[in-house]
XYZ file of C-alpha atoms in Angstrom:
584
model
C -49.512 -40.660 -60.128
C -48.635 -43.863 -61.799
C -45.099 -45.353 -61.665
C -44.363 -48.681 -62.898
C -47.953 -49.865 -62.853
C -48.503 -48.997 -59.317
C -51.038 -46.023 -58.651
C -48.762 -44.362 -55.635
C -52.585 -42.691 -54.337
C -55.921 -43.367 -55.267
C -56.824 -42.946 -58.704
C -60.258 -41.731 -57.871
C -60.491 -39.902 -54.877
C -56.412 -39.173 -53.073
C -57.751 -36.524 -50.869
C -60.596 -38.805 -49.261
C -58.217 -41.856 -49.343
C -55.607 -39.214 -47.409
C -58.402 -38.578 -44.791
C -59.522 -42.023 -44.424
C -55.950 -43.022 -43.538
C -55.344 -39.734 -41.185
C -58.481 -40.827 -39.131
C -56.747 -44.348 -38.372
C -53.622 -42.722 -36.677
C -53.753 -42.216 -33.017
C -54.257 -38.878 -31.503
C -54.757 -38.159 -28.144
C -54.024 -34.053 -27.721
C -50.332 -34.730 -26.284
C -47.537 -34.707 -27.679
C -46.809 -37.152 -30.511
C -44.046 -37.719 -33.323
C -45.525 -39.185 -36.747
C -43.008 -40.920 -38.297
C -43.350 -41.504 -42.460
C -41.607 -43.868 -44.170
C -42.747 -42.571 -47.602
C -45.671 -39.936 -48.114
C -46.050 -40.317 -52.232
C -46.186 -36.261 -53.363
C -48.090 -35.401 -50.196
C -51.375 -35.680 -49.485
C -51.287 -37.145 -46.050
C -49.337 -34.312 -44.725
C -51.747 -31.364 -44.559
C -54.121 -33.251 -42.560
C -51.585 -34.495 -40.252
C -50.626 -30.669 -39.939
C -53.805 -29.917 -38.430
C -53.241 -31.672 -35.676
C -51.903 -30.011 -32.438
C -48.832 -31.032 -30.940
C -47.493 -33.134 -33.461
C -44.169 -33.498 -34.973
C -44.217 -35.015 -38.932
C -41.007 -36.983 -40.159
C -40.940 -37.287 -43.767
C -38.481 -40.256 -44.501
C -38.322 -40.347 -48.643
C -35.572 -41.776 -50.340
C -36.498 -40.296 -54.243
C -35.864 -36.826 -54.599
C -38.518 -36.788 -57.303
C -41.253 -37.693 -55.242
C -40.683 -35.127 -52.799
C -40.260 -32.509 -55.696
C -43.681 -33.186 -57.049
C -44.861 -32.966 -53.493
C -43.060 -29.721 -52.535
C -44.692 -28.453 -56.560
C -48.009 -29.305 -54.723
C -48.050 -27.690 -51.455
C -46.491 -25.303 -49.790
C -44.920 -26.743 -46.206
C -42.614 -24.062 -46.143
C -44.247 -22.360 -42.633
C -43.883 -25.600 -40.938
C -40.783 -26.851 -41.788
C -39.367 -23.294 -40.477
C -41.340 -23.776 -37.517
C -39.939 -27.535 -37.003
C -43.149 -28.700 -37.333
C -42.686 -30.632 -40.249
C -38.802 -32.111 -40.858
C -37.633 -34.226 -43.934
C -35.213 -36.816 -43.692
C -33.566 -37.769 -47.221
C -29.981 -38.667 -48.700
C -27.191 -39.556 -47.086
C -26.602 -40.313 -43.310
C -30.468 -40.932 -42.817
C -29.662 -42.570 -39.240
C -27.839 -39.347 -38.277
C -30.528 -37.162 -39.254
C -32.947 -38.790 -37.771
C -31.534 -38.818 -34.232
C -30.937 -35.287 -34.649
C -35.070 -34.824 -35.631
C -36.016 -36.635 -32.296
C -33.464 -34.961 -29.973
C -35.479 -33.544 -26.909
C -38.069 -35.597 -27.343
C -37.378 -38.928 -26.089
C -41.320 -38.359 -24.079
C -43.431 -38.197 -26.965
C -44.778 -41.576 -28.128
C -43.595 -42.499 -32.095
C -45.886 -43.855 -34.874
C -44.549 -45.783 -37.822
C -46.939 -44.497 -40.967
C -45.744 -46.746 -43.777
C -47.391 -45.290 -47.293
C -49.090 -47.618 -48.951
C -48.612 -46.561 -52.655
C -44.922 -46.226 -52.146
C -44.212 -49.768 -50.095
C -46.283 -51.302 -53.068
C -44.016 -49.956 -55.609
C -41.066 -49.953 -54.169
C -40.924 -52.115 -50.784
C -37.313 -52.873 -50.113
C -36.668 -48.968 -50.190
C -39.166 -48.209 -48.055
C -38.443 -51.369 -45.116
C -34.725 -50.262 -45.919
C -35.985 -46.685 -43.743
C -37.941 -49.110 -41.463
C -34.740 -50.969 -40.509
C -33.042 -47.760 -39.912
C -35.362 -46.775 -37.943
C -35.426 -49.193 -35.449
C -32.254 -49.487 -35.378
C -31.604 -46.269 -34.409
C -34.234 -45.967 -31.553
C -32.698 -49.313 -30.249
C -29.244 -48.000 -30.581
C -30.328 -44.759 -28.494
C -32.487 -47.063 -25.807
C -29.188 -49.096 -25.260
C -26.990 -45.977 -25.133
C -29.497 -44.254 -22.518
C -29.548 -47.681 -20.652
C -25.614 -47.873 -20.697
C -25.085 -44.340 -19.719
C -27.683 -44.586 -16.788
C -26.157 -48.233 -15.394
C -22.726 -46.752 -15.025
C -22.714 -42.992 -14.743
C -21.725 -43.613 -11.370
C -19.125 -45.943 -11.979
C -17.131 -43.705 -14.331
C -17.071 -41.092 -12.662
C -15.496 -42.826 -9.725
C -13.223 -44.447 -12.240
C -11.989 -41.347 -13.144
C -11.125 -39.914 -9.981
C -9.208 -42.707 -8.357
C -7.920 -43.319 -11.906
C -6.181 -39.675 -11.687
C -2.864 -40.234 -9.669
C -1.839 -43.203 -11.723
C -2.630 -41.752 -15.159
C -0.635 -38.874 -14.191
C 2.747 -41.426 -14.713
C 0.946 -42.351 -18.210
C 2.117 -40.821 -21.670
C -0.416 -39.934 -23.957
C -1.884 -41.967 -26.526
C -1.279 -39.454 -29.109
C 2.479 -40.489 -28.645
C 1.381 -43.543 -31.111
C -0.229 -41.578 -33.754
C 1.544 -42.187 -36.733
C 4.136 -44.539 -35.236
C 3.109 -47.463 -36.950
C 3.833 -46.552 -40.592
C 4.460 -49.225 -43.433
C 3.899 -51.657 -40.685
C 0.526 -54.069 -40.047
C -1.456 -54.350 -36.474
C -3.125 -57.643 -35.637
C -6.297 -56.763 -33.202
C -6.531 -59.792 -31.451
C -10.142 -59.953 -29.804
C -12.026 -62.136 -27.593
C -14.493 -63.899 -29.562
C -15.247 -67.364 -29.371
C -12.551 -68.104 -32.763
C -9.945 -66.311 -30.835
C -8.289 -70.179 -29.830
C -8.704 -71.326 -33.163
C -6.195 -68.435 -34.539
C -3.659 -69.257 -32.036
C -1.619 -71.297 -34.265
C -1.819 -68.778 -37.095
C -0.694 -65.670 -34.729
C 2.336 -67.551 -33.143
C 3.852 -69.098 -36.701
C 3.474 -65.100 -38.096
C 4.215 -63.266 -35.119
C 6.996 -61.367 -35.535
C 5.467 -59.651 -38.867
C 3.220 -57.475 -37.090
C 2.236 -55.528 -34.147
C -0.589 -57.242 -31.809
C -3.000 -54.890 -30.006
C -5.219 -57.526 -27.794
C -8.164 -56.254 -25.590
C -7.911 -57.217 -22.550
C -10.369 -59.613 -22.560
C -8.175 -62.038 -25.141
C -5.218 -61.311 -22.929
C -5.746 -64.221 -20.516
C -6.504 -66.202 -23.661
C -3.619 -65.127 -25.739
C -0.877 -66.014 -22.441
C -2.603 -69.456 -22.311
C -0.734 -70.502 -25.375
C 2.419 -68.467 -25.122
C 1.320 -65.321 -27.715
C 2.189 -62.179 -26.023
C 0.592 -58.913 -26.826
C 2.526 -55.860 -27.490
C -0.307 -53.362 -26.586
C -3.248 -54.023 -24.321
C -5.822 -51.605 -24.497
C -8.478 -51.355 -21.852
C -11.798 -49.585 -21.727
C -14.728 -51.381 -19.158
C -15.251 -49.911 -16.122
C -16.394 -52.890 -14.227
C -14.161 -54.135 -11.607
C -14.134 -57.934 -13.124
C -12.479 -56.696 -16.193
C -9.266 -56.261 -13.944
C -9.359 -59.669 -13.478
C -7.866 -60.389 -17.136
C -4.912 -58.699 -16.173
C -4.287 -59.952 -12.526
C -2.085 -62.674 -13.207
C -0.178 -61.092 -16.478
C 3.598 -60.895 -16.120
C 4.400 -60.380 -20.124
C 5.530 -57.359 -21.904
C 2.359 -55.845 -23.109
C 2.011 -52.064 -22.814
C -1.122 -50.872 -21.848
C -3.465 -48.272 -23.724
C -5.701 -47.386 -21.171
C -9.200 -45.738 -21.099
C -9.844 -43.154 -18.129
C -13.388 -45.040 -17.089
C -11.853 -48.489 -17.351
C -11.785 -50.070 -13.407
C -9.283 -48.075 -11.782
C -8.419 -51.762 -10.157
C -6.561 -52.838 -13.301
C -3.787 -50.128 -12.197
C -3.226 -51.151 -8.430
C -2.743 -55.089 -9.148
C 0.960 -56.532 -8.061
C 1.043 -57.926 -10.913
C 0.074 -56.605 -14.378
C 0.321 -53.805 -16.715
C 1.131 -51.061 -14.180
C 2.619 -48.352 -17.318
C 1.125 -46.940 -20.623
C -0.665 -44.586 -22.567
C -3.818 -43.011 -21.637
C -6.637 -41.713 -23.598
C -8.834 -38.867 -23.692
C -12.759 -39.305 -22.592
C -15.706 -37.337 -23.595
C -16.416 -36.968 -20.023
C -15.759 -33.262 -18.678
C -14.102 -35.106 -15.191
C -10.879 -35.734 -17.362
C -10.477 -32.203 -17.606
C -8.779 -32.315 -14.123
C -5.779 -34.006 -16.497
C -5.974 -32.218 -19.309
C -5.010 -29.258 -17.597
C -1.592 -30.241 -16.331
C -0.697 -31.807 -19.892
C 2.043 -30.375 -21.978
C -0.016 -30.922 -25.178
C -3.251 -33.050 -26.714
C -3.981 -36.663 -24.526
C -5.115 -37.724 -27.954
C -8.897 -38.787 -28.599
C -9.720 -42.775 -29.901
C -13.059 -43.181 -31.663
C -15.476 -45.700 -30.145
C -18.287 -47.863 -30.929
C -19.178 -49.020 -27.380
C -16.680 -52.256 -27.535
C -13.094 -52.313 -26.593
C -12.436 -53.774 -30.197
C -13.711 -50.453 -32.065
C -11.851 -48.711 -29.852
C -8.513 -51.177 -30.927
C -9.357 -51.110 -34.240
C -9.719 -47.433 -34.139
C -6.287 -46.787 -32.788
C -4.364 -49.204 -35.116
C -5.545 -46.676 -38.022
C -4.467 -44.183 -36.006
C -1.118 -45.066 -35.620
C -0.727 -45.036 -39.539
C -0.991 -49.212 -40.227
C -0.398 -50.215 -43.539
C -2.686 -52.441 -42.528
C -5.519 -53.623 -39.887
C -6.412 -57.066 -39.211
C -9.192 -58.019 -36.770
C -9.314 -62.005 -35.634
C -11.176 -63.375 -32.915
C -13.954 -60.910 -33.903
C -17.264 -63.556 -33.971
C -20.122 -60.447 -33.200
C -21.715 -63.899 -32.792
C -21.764 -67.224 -30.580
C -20.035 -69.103 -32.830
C -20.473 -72.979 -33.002
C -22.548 -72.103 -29.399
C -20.235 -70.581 -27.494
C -20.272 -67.087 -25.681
C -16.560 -66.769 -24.920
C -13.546 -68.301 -26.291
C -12.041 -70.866 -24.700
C -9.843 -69.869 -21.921
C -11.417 -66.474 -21.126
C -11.540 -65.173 -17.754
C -15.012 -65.903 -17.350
C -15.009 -69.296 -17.800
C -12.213 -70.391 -16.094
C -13.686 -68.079 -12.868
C -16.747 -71.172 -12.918
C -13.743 -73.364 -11.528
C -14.774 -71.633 -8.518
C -18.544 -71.384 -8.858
C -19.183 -75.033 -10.072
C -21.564 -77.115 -8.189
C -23.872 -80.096 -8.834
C -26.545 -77.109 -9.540
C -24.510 -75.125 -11.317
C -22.366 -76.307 -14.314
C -20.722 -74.056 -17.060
C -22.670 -75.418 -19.253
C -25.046 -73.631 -17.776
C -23.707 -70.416 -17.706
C -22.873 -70.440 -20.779
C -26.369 -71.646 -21.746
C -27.657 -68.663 -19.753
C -25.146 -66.134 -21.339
C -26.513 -67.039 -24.937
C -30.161 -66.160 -24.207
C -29.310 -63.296 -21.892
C -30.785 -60.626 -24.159
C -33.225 -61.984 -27.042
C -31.471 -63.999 -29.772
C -31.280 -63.096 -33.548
C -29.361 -64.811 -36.755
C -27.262 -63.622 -38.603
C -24.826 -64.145 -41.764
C -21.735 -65.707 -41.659
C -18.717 -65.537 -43.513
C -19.625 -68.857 -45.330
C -22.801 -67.524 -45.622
C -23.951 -69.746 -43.085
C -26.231 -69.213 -40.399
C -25.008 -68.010 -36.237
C -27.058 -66.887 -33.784
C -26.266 -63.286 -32.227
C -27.853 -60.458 -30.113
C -28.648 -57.117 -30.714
C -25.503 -55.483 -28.768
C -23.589 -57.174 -31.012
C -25.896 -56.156 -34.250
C -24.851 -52.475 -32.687
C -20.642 -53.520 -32.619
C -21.243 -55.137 -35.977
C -23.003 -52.141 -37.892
C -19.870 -50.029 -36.542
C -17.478 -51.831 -38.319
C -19.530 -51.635 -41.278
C -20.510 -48.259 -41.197
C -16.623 -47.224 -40.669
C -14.823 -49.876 -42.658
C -14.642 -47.436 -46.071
C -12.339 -45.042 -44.387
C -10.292 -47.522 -42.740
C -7.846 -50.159 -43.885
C -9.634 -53.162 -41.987
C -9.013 -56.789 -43.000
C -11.483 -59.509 -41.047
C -9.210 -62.527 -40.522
C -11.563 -64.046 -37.827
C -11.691 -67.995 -38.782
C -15.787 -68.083 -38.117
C -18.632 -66.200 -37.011
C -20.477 -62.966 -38.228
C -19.992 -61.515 -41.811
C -18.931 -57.933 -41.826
C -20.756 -56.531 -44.561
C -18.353 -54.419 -46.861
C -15.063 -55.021 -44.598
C -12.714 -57.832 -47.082
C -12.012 -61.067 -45.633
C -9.078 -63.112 -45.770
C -6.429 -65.279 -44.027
C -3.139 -65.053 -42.748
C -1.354 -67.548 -45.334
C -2.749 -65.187 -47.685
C -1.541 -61.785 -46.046
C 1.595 -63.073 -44.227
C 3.180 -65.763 -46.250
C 6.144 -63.531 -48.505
C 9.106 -63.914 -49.916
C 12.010 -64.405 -47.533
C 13.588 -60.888 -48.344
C 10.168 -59.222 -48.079
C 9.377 -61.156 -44.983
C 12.933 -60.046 -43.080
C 12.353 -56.576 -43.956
C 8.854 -56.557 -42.285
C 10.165 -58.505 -39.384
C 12.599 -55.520 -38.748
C 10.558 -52.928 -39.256
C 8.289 -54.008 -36.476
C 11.103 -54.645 -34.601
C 11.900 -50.781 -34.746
C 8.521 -49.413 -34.373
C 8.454 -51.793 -31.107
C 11.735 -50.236 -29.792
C 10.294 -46.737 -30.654
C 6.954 -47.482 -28.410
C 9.262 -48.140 -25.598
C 11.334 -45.288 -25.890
C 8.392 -43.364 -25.773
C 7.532 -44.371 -22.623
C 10.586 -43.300 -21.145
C 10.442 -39.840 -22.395
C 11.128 -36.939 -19.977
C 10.264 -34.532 -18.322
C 6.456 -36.245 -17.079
C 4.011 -35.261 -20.124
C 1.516 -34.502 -16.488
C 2.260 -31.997 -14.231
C 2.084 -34.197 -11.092
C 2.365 -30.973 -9.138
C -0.554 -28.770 -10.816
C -2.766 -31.770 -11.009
C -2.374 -31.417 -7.136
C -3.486 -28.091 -6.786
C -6.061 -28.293 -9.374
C -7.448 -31.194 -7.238
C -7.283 -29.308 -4.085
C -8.967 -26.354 -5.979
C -11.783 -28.481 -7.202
C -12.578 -29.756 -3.774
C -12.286 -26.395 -1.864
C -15.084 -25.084 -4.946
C -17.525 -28.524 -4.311
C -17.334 -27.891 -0.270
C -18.597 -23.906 -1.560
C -21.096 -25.266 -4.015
C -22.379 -27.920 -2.039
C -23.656 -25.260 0.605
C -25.802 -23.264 -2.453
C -27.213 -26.723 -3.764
C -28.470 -27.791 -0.316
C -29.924 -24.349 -0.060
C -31.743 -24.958 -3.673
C -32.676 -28.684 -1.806
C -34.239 -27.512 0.896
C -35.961 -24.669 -1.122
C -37.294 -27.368 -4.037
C -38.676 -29.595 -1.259
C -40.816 -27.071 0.193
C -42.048 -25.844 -3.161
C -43.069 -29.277 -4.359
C -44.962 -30.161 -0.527
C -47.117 -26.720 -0.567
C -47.726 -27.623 -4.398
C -48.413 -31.708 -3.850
C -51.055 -30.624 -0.641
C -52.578 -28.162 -2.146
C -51.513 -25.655 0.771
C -49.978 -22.985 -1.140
C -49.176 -19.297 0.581
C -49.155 -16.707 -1.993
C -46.876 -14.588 -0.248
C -44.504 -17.341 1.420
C -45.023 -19.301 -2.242
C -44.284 -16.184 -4.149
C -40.920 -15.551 -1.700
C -39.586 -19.208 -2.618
C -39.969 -18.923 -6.040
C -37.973 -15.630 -5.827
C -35.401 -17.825 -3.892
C -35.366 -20.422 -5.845
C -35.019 -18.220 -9.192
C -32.193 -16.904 -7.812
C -30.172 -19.952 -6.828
C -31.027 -21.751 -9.753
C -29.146 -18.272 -11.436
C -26.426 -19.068 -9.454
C -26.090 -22.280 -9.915
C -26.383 -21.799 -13.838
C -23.233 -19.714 -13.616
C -21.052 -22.512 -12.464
C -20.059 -23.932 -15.479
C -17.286 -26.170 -14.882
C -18.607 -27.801 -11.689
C -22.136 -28.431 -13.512
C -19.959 -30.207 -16.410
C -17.634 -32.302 -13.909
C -20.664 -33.295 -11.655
C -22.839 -33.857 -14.709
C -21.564 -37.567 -15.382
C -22.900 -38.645 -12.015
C -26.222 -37.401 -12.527
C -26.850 -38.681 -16.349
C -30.092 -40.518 -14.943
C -31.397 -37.269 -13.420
C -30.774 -35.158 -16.748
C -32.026 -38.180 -18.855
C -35.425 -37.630 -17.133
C -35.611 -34.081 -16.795
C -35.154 -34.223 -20.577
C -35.987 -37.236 -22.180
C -38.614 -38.839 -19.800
C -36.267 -41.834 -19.913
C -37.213 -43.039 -16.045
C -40.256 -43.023 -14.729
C -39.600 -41.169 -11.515
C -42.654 -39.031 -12.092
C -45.954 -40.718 -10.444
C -49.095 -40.215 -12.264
C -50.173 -37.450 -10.481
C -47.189 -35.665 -10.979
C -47.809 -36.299 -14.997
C -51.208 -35.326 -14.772
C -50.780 -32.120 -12.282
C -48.218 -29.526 -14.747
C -47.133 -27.658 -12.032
C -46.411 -30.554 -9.222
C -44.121 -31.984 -12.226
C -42.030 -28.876 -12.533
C -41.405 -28.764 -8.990
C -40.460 -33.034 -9.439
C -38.139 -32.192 -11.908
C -36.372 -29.348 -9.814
C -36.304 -31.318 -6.608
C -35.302 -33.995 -8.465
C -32.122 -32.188 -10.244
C -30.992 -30.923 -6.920
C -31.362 -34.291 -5.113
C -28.888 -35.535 -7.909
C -26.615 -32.372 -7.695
C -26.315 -32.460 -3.925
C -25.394 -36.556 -4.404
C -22.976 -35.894 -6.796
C -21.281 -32.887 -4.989
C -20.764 -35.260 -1.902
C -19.313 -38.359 -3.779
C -16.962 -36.181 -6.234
C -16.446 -34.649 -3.078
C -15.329 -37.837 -1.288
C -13.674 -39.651 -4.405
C -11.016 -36.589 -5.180
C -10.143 -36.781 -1.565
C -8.976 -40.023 -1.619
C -7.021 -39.094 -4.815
C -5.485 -36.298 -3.403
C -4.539 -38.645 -0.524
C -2.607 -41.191 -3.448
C -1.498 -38.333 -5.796
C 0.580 -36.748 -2.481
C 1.694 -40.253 -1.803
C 3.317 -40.179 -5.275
C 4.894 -36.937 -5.145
C-alpha cells in the first residue's frame, strides 16, 4: 500500500519485513501487553498472536486502514477472546484505561509502525502522548489513593457528627441562575487580581478555595462560598484565623480539623464522596447530598459546582497550572507566611520556594501570551481537565498570567464586568438575592440529617465490626499458617487439606458481607491495589517465582489489611459516636 508517496509496508517482501520487526520485540513467556500505535492493514498482528500470554492494543486513528486490515485477516476469534482489542475514535484515553484494567502487572511495549509514523507522524505521536499521559495519570491516581487511604477514611468518620448540622450541596443546584461566579484560586496571579475583584465585586458571586482564602482576607475581598476538599490537616490552617462571612462547601475527606477551629467556617453544605464510608450519612438524609465532579484539585471541584448552580457564567482567576514569574504560591498564602516561623540563617523562603519548584520534575508550557512558564506534571493533569471539560461548561479564564488553557476563552474583567449603569444595578441586585437565598437555605428546617438515626446506624456499624472482626482474625490466623507450611516446604496433606477447607469457608463468609467489605475497603486501597494491580512490591522474589507461596501472600496479606481496618473504623466511629451524643 502506497499513500501519499509513502509505502505504509515493504514493497517487496511485508510478511518478512512483519517478522523481522516481531523478532525485535521482547518476549519472555509472562505476561505482556503490546501496545500499537498504528499497525498499517495488519501484518504485524498475526505473528504477535502467536505469542502466549500476550495482550495486542491496536491504537489506529483512520478507519480505512483498519478496514483494509480487517478485509485481510480475520481477528475475529481473538478480539472475542480479548486477546486482541482496538482502540479508535473518540475518547481514545478512556478506552484505553478500560483495555489495561486488571493488568497494572504486566510490563507495556510501545510498537510505533514505521510506515504509518512516516506518513503521517503527528497522528501517530498524537496516540503516543495519550498514552503516556494516561499511564501517568493512573500512576499518580494509584500513588494518591495509596498515600491517603488512611487519612480519608478517618476524615470521614470524625467528619460525621458535624456534617450531620450541614445542608446539602444539592441545595445550590440551580440557585445561581442569570447570575456569574468568580472562582477565585490560589495561584501565584491570585494578588495581582485583587484590585480587579474588589472594584467589581458586588456583580458576582465569589467561590474561593480555601487555599486563596487567607490571600483573599489579606486585602479585604471576602468570599461568599469556601469550598474545601484536602484531607491534610495543614489545609485547616487557611481557615484558622477567618472571621468573614464565607459559607463553606465542604468535602467529606477534607481534614475534619477545619470544622473544630474557634474560629472559622463552622456551617455549610456538604458533598457527596465516592467513598462507600459516607453511606453512614446518606442514610439518615431526607433526599440526594448532591455529587460535585472532580479533577483531583479543589478548583475543578469549584469550577464544577459554579456550573452546577446554573451560572450564566464561570470565571476562573488566580488559576496559573504554572509557577508563574517563579513563584509556587501567591503571595500571602498560608504556606509562606508559616516560614515566618521556620526561617533561619539555613533556611530562607527563598529556599523553600526554590525547593517547591523542582519538587517533582519540571516541564514548560504555553502561556496565555504564548510565552513560555515552567510547570509540573500534576498540574499538566489539573490543566488537561479543564480542557477536556471546558466544551460543556461555560468557563471564562480571567487569570492575569500563567498557563494557557487550550480551548477554554480568555478574557478580562473590564471586558466582562464594565456595563452600562442600568445593566450593572440590575446584576448587582440579582446577586444580592441569590446571596440572601443561600442563607436562607441554611436555615431551613427540620435538619436535612437525621441526627438521631445517624446514631443508631453508627452504633449498628460498630456492634457488626466487633462481630466481623472475630471471623477476619479467624481467616488471619488461618492465612498465616497456610503461607508458613507453604514458605518451609512442610506441608501436611491432611492438616493442609483441613485449612484450605477452613479457609474456603471463611473467605465465603466474608464475601457475603457486602457493606462492611465496601466501608472498610477505603482503608485498605494499598492492599487491593496489590492483590490486583501489582502496584507495591510486597511480594519478595520468591514469592513471585513460587505460584502457590504468592497466593497464600496475597490472602494473608488481604486479611492483615482487613483485620487493620476493622480495628481503626472500629476505634474512629467510637469516638464519633462519643461527639454525635454530645450533640444530641
Amino acid at each position: 500500500m502506497e499513500i501519499d508517496g509513502v509505502w505504509i509496508h515493504s514493497q517487496f517482501d511485508p510478511k518478512k519485513e512483519a517478522i523481522r520487526f516481531v523478532s525485535e520485540l521482547p518476549h519472555d513467556g509472562t505476561e505482556r501487553i503490546y501496545l500499537l500505535f498504528g499497525a498499517g492493514i495488519g501484518y504485524i498482528i498475526p505473528y504477535l498472536l502467536e505469542r502466549q500470554k500476550v495482550t495486542i492494543l491496536w491504537m489506529e486513528p483512520f478507519p480505512f486502514l483498519i478496514l483494509e486490515a480487517l478485509r485481510k485477516f480475520d481477528f475475529s476469534e481473538f478480539f472475542l477472546s480479548g486477546k486482541l482489542v482496538l482502540i479508535t475514535g473518540d475518547n481514545l484515553e478512556d478506552q484505553l484505561s478500560e483495555a489495561v484494567k486488571g493488568k497494572g502487572t504486566h510490563p507495556i511495549s510501545f510498537v510505533p509502525h514505521r510506515g504509518s509514523w512516516q506518513w503521517k507522524e503527528t497522528e501517530y505521536l498524537r496516540l503516543k502522548l495519550i498514552a503516556e499521559q494516561m499511564f501517568h495519570k493512573k500512576d499518580v491516581n494509584l500513588a494518591t489513593l495509596t498515600r491517603f487511604e488512611k487519612i480519608w477514611a478517618k476524615n470521614i468518620c470524625y467528619n460525621l457528627p458535624e456534617l450531620s448540622k450541614f445542608r446539602p450541596v444539592s441545595d445550590l443546584f440551580g440557585i445561581a441562575n442569570g447570575i456569574k461566579v468568580v472562582i477565585a484560586c490560589a495561584g501565584p496571579s491570585l494578588s495581582e487580581s485583587i484590585p480587579e475583584l474588589t472594584s467589581y465585586r458586588d456583580q458576582f458571586l465569589l467561590l474561593a478555595v480555601d487555599t486563596a482564602v487567607p490571600i483573599l482576607t489579606l486585602f479585604g475581598v471576602d468570599p461568599d462560598l469556601i469550598y474545601s476538599v484536602d484531607p491534610q490537616a495543614l489545609n485547616s490552617q487557611y481557615l484558622e484565623d477567618y472571621t468573614g462571612d464565607g459559607i463553606l462547601i465542604f468535602d467529606p475527606t477534607s481534614t475534619y480539623l477545619s470544622l473544630r477551629l474557634d474560629k472559622g467556617p463552622n456551617k455549610g453544605f456538604v458533598t457527596s464522596s465516592p467513598f462507600p464510608l459516607i453511606q453512614l450519612l446518606e442514610k439518615t438524609a431526607s433526599d440526594e447530598i448532591g455529587s460535585v465532579p472532580f479533577g483531583g484539585s479543589v478548583s475543578t471541584n469549584a469550577a464544577s459546582l459554579g456550573t452546577l448552580m446554573g451560572a450564566n457564567k464561570v470565571y476562573l482567576v488566580g488559576q496559573d497550572l504554572s509557577f508563574t514569574k517563579g513563584l509556587a504560591h501567591s503571595k500571602g498564602a498560608v504556606l509562606e507566611e508559616r516560614l515566618n516561623y521556620l526561617e533561619s540563617r539555613k533556611f530562607r523562603r527563598e529556599k523553600h520556594n526554590y525547593k517547591q519548584l523542582f519538587a517533582l520534575p519540571q516541564k514548560q508550557v504555553l502561556g496565555i501570551e504564548n510565552e513560555t512558564y515552567i510547570t509540573n506534571e500534576k498540574m499538566l493533569i489539573f490543566k488537561k481537565w479543564f480542557e477536556d471539560h471546558t466544551k460543556e461548561n461555560p468557563w471564562t479564564n480571567l487569570t492575569k498570567f500563567g498557563a494557557k488553557l487550550e480551548g477554554m476563552d480568555h478574557s478580562n474583567f473590564q471586558k466582562e464586568f464594565l456595563l452600562d449603569p442600568k445593566e450593572t444595578m440590575l446584576e448587582k441586585e440579582l446577586v444580592c438575592s441569590v446571596k440572601a437565598l443561600i442563607q436562607s437555605k441554611l436555615s431551613e428546617h427540620p435538619n436535612f440529617f437525621d441526627r438521631i438515626l445517624l446514631t443508631k446506624d453508627i452504633q449498628n456499624t460498630i456492634s457488626s465490626l466487633k462481630d466481623f472482626g472475630i471471623l477476619v482474625k479467624q481467616g488471619l490466623i488461618v492465612s498465616q499458617r497456610i503461607y508458613q507450611q507453604i514458605q518451609k516446604n512442610q506441608i501436611n496433606p491432611k492438616t493442609f487439606s483441613e485449612d484450605i477447607k477452613l479457609m474456603d469457608g471463611i473467605d465465603e463468609q466474608v464475601s457475603q458481607k457486602k457493606g462492611l467489605n465496601e466501608i472498610l475497603s477505603l482503608g485498605i486501597q494499598r492492599v487491593i491495589l496489590t492483590i490486583t494491580e501489582g502496584y507495591d512490591d510486597h511480594l519478595s522474589l520468591e514469592e513471585k517465582e513460587n505460584a502457590q507461596l504468592g497466593v497464600a501472600k496475597k490472602s494473608l496479606l488481604l486479611y492483615e489489611g482487613l483485620y487493620e481496618s476493622v480495628q481503626n473504623t472500629k476505634r474512629m466511629l467510637t469516638k464519633s459516636l462519643y461527639r454525635l451524643q454530645l450533640i444530641i
